[in-house]
Structure formats: C-alpha cells, structure tokens
PDB file of C-alpha atoms in Angstrom:
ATOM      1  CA  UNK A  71     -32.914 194.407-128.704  1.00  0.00           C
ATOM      2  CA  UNK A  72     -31.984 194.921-125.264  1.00  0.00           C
ATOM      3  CA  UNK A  73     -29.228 192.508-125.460  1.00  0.00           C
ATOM      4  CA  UNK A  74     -27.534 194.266-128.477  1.00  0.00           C
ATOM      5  CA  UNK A  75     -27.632 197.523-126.393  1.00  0.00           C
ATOM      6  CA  UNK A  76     -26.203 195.459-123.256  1.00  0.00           C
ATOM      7  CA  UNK A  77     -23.420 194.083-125.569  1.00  0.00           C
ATOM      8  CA  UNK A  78     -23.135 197.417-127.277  1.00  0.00           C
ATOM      9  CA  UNK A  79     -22.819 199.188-123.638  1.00  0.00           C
ATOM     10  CA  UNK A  80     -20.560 196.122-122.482  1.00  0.00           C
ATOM     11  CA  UNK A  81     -17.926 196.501-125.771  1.00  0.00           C
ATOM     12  CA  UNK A  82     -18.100 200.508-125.248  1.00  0.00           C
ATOM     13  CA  UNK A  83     -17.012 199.560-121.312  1.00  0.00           C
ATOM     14  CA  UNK A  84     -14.686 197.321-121.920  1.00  0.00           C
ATOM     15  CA  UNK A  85     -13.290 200.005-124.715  1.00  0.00           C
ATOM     16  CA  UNK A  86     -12.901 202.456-121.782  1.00  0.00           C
ATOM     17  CA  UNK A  87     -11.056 200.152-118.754  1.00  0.00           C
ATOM     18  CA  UNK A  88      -8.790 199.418-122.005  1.00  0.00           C
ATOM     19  CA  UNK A  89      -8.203 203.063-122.449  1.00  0.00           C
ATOM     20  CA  UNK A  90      -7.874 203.942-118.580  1.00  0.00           C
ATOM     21  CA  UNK A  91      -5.335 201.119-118.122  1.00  0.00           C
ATOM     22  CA  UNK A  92      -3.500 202.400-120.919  1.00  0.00           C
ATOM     23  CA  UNK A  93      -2.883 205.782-119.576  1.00  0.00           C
ATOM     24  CA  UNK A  94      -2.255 205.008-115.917  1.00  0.00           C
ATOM     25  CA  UNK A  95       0.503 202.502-116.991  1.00  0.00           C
ATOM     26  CA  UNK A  96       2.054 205.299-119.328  1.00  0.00           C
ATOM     27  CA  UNK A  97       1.844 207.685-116.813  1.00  0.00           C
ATOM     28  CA  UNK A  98       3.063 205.444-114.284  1.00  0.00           C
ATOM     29  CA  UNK A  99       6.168 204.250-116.942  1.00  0.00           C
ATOM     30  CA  UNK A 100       6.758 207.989-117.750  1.00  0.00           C
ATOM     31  CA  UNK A 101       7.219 209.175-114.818  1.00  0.00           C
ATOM     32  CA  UNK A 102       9.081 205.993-112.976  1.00  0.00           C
ATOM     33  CA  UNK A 103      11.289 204.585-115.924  1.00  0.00           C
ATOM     34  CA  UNK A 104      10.841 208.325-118.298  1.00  0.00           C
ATOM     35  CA  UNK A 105       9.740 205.659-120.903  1.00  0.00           C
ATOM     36  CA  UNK A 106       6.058 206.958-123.313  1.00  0.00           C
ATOM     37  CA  UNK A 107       4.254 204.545-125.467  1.00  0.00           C
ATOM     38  CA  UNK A 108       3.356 207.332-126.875  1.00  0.00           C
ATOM     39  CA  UNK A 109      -0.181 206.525-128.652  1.00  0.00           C
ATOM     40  CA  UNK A 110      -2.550 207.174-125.616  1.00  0.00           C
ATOM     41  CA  UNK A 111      -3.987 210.216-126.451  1.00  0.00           C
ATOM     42  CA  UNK A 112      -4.396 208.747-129.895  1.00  0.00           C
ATOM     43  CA  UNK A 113      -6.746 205.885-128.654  1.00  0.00           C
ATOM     44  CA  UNK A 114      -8.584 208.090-126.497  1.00  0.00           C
ATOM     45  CA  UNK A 115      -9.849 209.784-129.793  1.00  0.00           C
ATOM     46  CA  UNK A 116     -10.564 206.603-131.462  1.00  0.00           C
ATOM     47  CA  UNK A 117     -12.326 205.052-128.260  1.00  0.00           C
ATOM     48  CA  UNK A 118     -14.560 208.102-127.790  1.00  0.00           C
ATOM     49  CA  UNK A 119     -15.394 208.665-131.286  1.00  0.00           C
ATOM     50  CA  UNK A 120     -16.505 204.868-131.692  1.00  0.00           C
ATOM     51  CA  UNK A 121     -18.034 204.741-128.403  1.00  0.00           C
ATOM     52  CA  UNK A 122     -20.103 207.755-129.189  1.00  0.00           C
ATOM     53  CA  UNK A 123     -21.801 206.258-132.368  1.00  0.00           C
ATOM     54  CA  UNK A 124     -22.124 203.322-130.427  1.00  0.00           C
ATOM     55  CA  UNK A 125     -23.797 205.326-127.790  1.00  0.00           C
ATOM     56  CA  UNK A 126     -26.252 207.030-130.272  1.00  0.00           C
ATOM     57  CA  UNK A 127     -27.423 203.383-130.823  1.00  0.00           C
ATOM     58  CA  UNK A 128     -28.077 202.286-127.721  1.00  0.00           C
ATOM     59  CA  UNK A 129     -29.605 205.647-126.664  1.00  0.00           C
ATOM     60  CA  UNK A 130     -32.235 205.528-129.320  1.00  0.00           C
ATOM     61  CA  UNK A 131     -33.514 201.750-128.554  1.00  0.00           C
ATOM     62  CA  UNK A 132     -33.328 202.897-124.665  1.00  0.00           C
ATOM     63  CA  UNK A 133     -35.608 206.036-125.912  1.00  0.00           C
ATOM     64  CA  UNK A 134     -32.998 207.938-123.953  1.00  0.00           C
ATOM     65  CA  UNK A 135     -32.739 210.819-126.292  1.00  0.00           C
ATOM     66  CA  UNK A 136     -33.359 214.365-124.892  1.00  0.00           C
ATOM     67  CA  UNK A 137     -36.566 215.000-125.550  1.00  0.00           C
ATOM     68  CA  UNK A 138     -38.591 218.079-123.966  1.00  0.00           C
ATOM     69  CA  UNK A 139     -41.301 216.579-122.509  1.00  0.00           C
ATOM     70  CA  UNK A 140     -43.359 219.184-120.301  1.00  0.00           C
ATOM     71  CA  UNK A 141     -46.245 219.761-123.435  1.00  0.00           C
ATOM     72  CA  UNK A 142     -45.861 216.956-125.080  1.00  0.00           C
ATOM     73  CA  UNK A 143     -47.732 214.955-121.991  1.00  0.00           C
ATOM     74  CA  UNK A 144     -50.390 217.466-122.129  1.00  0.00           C
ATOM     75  CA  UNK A 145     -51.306 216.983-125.558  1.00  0.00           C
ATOM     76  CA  UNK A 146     -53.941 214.903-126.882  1.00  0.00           C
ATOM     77  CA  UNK A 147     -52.894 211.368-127.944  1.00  0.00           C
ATOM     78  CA  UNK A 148     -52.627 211.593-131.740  1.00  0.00           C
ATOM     79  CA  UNK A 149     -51.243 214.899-131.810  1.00  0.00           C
ATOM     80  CA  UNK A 150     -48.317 213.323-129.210  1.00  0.00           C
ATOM     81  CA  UNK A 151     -48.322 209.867-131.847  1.00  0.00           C
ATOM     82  CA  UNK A 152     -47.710 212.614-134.414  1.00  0.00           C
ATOM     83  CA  UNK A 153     -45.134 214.241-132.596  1.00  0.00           C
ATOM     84  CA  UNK A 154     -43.467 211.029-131.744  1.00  0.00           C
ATOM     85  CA  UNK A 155     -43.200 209.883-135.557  1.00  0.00           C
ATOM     86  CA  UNK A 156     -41.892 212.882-136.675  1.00  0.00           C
ATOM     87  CA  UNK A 157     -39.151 212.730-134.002  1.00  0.00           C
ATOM     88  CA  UNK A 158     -37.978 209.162-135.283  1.00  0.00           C
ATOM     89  CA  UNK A 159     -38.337 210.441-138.841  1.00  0.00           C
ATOM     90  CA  UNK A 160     -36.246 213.266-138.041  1.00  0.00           C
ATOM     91  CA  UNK A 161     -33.523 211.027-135.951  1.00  0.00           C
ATOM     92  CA  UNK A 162     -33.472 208.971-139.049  1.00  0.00           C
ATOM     93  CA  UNK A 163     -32.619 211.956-141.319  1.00  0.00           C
ATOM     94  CA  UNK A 164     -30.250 212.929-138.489  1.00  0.00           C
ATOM     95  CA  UNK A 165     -28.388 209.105-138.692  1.00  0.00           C
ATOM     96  CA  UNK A 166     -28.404 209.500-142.647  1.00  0.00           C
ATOM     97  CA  UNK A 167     -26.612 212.872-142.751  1.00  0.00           C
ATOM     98  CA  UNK A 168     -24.143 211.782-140.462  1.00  0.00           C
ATOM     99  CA  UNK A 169     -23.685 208.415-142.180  1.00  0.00           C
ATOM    100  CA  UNK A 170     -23.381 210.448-145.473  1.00  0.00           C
ATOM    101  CA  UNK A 171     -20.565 213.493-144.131  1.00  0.00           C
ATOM    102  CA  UNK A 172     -18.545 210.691-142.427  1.00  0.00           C
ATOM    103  CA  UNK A 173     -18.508 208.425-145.611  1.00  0.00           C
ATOM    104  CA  UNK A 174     -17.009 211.985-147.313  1.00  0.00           C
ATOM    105  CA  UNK A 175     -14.309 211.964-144.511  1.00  0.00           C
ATOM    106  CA  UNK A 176     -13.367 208.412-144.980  1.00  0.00           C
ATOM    107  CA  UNK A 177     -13.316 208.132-148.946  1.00  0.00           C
ATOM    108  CA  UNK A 178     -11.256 211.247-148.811  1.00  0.00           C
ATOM    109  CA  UNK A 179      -8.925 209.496-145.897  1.00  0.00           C
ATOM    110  CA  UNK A 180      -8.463 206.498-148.412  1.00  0.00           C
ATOM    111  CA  UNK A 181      -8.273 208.556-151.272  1.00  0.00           C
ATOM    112  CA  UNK A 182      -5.195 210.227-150.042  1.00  0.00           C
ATOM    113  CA  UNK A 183      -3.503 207.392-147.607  1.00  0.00           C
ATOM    114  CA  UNK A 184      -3.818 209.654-144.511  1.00  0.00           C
ATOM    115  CA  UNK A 185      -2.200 208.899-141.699  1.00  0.00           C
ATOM    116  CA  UNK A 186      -2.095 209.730-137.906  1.00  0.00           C
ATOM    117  CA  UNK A 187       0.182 213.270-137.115  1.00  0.00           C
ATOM    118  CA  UNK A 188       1.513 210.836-134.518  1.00  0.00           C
ATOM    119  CA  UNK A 189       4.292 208.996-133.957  1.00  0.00           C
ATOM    120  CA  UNK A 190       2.214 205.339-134.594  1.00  0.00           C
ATOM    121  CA  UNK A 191       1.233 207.248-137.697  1.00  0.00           C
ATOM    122  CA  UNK A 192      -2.184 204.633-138.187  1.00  0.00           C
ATOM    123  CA  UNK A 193      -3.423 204.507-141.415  1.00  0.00           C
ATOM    124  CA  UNK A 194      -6.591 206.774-140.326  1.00  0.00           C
ATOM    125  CA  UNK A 195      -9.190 204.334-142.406  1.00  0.00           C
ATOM    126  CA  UNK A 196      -9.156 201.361-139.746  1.00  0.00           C
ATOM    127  CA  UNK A 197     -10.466 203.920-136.786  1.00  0.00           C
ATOM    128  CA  UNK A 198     -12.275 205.763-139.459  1.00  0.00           C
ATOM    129  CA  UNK A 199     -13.817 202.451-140.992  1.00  0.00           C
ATOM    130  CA  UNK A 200     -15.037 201.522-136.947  1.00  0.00           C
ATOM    131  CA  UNK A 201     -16.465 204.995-136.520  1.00  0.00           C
ATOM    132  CA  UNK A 202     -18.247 204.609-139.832  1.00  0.00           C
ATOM    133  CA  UNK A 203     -19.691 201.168-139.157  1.00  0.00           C
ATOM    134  CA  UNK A 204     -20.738 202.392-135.822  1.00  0.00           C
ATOM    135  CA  UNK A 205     -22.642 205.399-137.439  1.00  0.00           C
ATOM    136  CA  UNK A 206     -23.940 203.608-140.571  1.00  0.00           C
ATOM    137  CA  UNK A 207     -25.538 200.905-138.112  1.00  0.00           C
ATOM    138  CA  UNK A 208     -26.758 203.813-135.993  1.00  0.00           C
ATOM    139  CA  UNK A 209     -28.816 205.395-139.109  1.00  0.00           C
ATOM    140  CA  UNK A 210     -30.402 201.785-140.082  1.00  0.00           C
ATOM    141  CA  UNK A 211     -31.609 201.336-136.699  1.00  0.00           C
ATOM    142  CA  UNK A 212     -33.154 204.841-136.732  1.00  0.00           C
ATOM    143  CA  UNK A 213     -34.524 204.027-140.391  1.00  0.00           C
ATOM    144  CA  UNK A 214     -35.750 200.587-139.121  1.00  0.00           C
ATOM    145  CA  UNK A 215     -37.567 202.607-135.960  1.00  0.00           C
ATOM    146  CA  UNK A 216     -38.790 205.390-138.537  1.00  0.00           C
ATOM    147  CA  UNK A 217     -40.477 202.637-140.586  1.00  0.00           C
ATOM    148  CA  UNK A 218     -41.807 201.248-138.189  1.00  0.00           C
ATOM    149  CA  UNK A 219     -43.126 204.196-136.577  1.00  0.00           C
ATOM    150  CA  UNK A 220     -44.895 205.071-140.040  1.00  0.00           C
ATOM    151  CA  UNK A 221     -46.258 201.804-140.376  1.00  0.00           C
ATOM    152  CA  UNK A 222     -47.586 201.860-136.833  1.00  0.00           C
ATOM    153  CA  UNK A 223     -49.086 205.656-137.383  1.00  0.00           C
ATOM    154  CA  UNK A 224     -50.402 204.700-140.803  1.00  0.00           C
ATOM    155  CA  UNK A 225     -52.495 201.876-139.057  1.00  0.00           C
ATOM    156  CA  UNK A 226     -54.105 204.160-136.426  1.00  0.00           C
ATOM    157  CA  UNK A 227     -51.876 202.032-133.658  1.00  0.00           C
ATOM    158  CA  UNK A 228     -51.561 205.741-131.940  1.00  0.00           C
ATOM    159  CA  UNK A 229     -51.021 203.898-128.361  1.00  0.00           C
ATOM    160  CA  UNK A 230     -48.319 201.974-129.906  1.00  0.00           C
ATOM    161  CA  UNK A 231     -46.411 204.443-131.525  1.00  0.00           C
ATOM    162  CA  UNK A 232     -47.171 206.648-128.554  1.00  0.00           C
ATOM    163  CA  UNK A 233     -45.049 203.874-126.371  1.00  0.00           C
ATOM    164  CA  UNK A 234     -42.630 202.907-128.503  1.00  0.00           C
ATOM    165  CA  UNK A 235     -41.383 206.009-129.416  1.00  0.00           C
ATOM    166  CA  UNK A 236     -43.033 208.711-126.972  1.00  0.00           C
ATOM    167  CA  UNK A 237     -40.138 209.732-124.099  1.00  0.00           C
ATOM    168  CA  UNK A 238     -40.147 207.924-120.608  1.00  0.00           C
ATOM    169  CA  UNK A 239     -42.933 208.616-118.645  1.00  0.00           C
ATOM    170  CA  UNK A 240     -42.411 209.327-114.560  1.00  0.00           C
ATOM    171  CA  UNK A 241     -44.337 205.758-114.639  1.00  0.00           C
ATOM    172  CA  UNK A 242     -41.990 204.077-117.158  1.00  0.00           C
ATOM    173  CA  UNK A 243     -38.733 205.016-115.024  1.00  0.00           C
ATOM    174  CA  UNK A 244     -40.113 203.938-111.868  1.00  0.00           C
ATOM    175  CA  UNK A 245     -41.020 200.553-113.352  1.00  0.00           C
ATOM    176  CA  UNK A 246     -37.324 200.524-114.417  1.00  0.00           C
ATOM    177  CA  UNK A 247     -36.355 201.167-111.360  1.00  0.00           C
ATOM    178  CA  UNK A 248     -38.348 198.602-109.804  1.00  0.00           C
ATOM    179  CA  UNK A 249     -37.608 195.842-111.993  1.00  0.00           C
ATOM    180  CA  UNK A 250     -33.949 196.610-111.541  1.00  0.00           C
ATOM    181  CA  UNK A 251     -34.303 196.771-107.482  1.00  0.00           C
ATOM    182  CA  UNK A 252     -36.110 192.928-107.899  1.00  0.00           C
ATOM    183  CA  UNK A 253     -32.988 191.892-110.021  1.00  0.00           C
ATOM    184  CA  UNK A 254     -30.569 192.719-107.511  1.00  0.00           C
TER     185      UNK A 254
END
C-alpha cells in the first residue's frame, strides 16, 4: 500500500513541477516576447482538483486525517476500537457522497457537451473524468478500510482495529521519524 501512496504522491508531484514550469515560462514569454499560452490558470484547476482526490487517498492509508485526538487516548480500548470504526465508516460514507455529487456534475457535463469558458475551450469531461476516477478510487479504498475495520471489530481484534485505524500516536511518529533518519 505504501507504494501506491508513494506513486500516488510521486504522479501528484510531478503534476505540480508540470504546472510551476508552465507558469514561469508564460510569465517569462508574456512579459519578454508579450506572447500567453493562455491555458495556465486552466491547468492549475485541473491539477489541484485531481491532486486533491488523489491526496484524500493517500491521506487515509497514511492515517493522516485530522483527527482530535486529546480524549480519544484516554479512553478505554474498545470504546477507542469503537470510535475508530465508526470514523472509517463515516470516511466511507464521506468518499460515497462525494463519488455520487461528482458523478451528477460529470453526467450533466456530458449531457450537455460543456466546455471550458476559456480560450482552449476543453471538453470539461476529460478533467472531469480524472477528478472522478480519482474520487471514485478514493471511496473504494475507504469502503475497503470500512470493511475491514468491521470485520476486524466484529472479531474482537480491538488492538488491531485500534492500530490500523486509531490516529498516530506520539510513539508512532517518532518511529517514523526514526526509520526515516536510518534511511537517509
């Protein structure tokens, strides 16, 4: 898993340099040769909306997700297990309701050929279609944790489901931070 989020966080990187190179050479052309691709700001929207979903995904298998953590540590284990399921069961209700309004904005997009106000004018179902496929793998990555944070509750695996899905512990980030100090 953590090599999908690496590749996920790579692509979303690579999406950005893209993006910055883009808009120093058109500011550099407009303002040396008065020449515009014209189209820059139009990418930035695309790259950030993609590269958010993409972010949602690898923030939720990174357990990065703000979570308020200051009772939840002082509460007995089961009742935090409990806690923790109902936070990926909510996530996962979160990832289908977004999955479910975006597919509206896209089926009405190709219902009515919309294109970019801009001068590119884009057929708005390509960047729509990458935001969607970004979102829709989002919510079956939440559903897939959900399950298996049910199946892990159901079994009376509260330690497991307490580390799998529970936030970072002070003692979970400092082993990160270890393990990435050894690495370099």
């Amino acid at each position: 898993m953590k090599s999908v989020t690496n590749a996920i966080g790579v692509l979303f990187g690579l999406m950005l340099v893209g993006l910055a190179f883009l808009v120093a050479t058109e500011t550099v052309t407009r303002k040396l040769f008065n020449f515009s691709f014209q189209g820059a700001d139009e990418l930035g929207g695309y790259t950030l909306a993609i590269g958010s979903a993409l972010a949602f995904s690898v923030a939720l298998v990174g357990r990065a997700h703000i979570r308020i953590d200051l009772v939840h540590m002082r509460l007995p284990a089961a009742v935090q297990a409990v806690l923790n399921w109902a936070a990926a069961m909510l996530l996962a209700a979160f990832g289908l309701l977004l999955v479910y309004v975006c597919w509206t904005v896209v089926a009405d997009t190709m219902e009515y050929n919309s294109t970019a106000a801009t001068p590119w004018a884009t057929p708005l179902v390509y960047p729509q279609g990458a935001w969607y496929a970004a979102l829709a793998a989002f919510a079956l990555l939440a559903v897939a944790m959900a399950l298996r944070a049910t199946v892990l509750l159901l079994r009376g695996r509260i330690a497991a489901v307490n580390r799998e899905f529970g936030p970072h512990t002070v003692e979970d980030e400092l082993r990160e931070e270890l393990d990435d100090l050894k690495q370099r």
